[in-house]
């Protein structure tokens, strides 16, 4: 039984935006009361939250998780630790696995500092994966991300079948023919750098195709991550996410050949960035981290040869919070992901799961990948100063000192101030 | 930029006076090369490592000659015959170069940005001898040098670069160099090999019609068709005949549109491919001047990087 006192609660789903005391009991929200109001009956462990921003638990809508045991690569536990350090309470773990036993094992993992929702493979060897068995095992969605989408015929079948199973299909909008060999956004910067480009059309063509398939054949379609403003009018009935990197950075991050800025989809123009930011501010896009970590040896090398993808779990929420402001941030990071993937969170109304995150909204901190809990140490934000820092999270009503556990120096410890 | 042992990865950090100074030093070096014994001991005791991850004949030999003429020791590491073939990373090879006491690494590499990456390690200064489709600064400077020697000026020249612009590091660096020196630049080639973005990226006009591009040009630079880079299967170039129909350079086209223009080619020339057989024998063809200029310009750059730009005389 925890009482979070004195923070500012931003929970548009419950109509809250102001000082509040939040009471958690039995893994659920027991009550949300105006700050200083008399506590409900019971024995509450008080956690002072003065100066902190409390939000319903953020859910990462796009995070790659490897099921291969390898002590040097990101695994489920290191990814979960990174997510907790980054202020997440739940993660959609894109496994690429079509094995129901693996998905079931992942769904049943205990002792993690975040909730882990497995995303299973959509296809296997050019045919549909066992979507029903995978759903039974705990898969909340199906996706081949970051592999390119299947051909249109198979995508049609996937949408139809997944609809019957009652799960969304997450498409990676990238036309393989147009994207082939590309390592950054195609434009004047790619030309000047002599790097092969991925044209914006590689995304818009794929978005238009899959949106048309959904109109024709039904199903729930979600796009893993958009990078182009021109994709927005093509979404039709589909939902889509944008990564914090794509809200905060442009192709200019690639100048100087920083392989940490080699992402998939690539960082694009400032016009694209502004269009995506405007859409996120209007509540039309989910926020995702797009966490896709690699071994240092695969990132710290010639840009052309480096793997695409970066470590994002520990920077995505602070970066997005600064860009979106609390209301739009909660909508994009907490409410929409819960709604699109059918999860129980998204708001802190009484009776909902006691998942929330606390941020120190004014704290400025330099991004130093060497201090990441993630084993992926490549970040295009390295060296930048971000404003707003995760303080702690609560998952299922329990305090998680994600960053304090990962990097103890100079971090407030909410347990030290119990009443 | 060249003072203080800095790396030269491209021409971005050099302004017109910097480039003019390198060309002036190159004149001094060209004079050295005309002496009965073409040697000065200016870099005696210095070690230059030539690190070539990509096949090259003239650039490598040109650098070797430049090192010899300045008294520097050079050692050549070719990717195919070294630890690189065993999987050593560029980072570790640069560390090896530093441990061996190299004062400068001359790097040729198939990946764009490799020179920037190697230079950013901060171990040994890097002189880019061509990285992917990005930059080839010594080639650009020797082009300027060869043209300046023939015309006496660079400012106001009308320069036309013809061919596969998209895959050409020579086009990018030479275009940037000519524009910095005040030349008016036109790029010409098939639309699939000359993206519109090239114009704003390089400060040049883009013209797909060869006749219009050549008209009134003072300098025509013809690029080599890089068959080895047309591996994207996107049909950028249907056939050689199709290319020649639109953009093949022959004596008739040159004499009709720009009689008296200088003709440059970075080499190696595929005689009869992008150039017809007879044009290399026209009086304006300066391809051999370029080769000779290459040694002098590379001497000048080696000297200015390793000796911090103190006068060469």
XYZ file of C-alpha atoms in Angstrom, chain A residues 180 186-196 256-257 299-305, chain B residues 90-91 109-113 116-117 133-134 165 172 195 197-198 200-202 231-232:
42
model
C 17.475 -1.758 -51.260
C 17.707 10.011 -49.887
C 18.202 13.705 -50.572
C 20.842 16.383 -50.791
C 22.566 15.176 -47.621
C 22.868 11.583 -48.827
C 24.171 12.835 -52.151
C 26.751 15.074 -50.508
C 27.902 12.280 -48.195
C 28.053 9.736 -51.000
C 25.741 7.379 -49.105
C 23.021 5.406 -50.803
C 30.063 13.276 -39.895
C 29.106 9.650 -40.553
C 28.020 -0.063 -34.546
C 31.449 1.482 -33.957
C 32.708 1.177 -37.513
C 32.402 2.557 -41.024
C 28.879 4.002 -41.430
C 28.170 1.927 -44.544
C 28.990 -1.292 -42.727
C 39.632 -0.351 -39.625
C 39.876 0.862 -36.034
C 38.415 2.681 -48.810
C 35.216 1.461 -50.497
C 32.904 2.877 -47.784
C 31.858 6.530 -47.892
C 32.926 8.227 -44.685
C 36.178 10.580 -41.427
C 35.813 7.539 -39.222
C 31.299 7.518 -53.504
C 32.028 10.426 -51.170
C 27.656 11.614 -61.103
C 31.699 15.377 -55.788
C 19.763 12.974 -59.011
C 19.619 16.758 -55.383
C 23.106 16.939 -56.899
C 21.794 22.072 -54.619
C 24.245 19.719 -52.921
C 27.136 20.880 -55.088
C 25.205 -3.329 -58.440
C 21.835 -2.067 -57.252
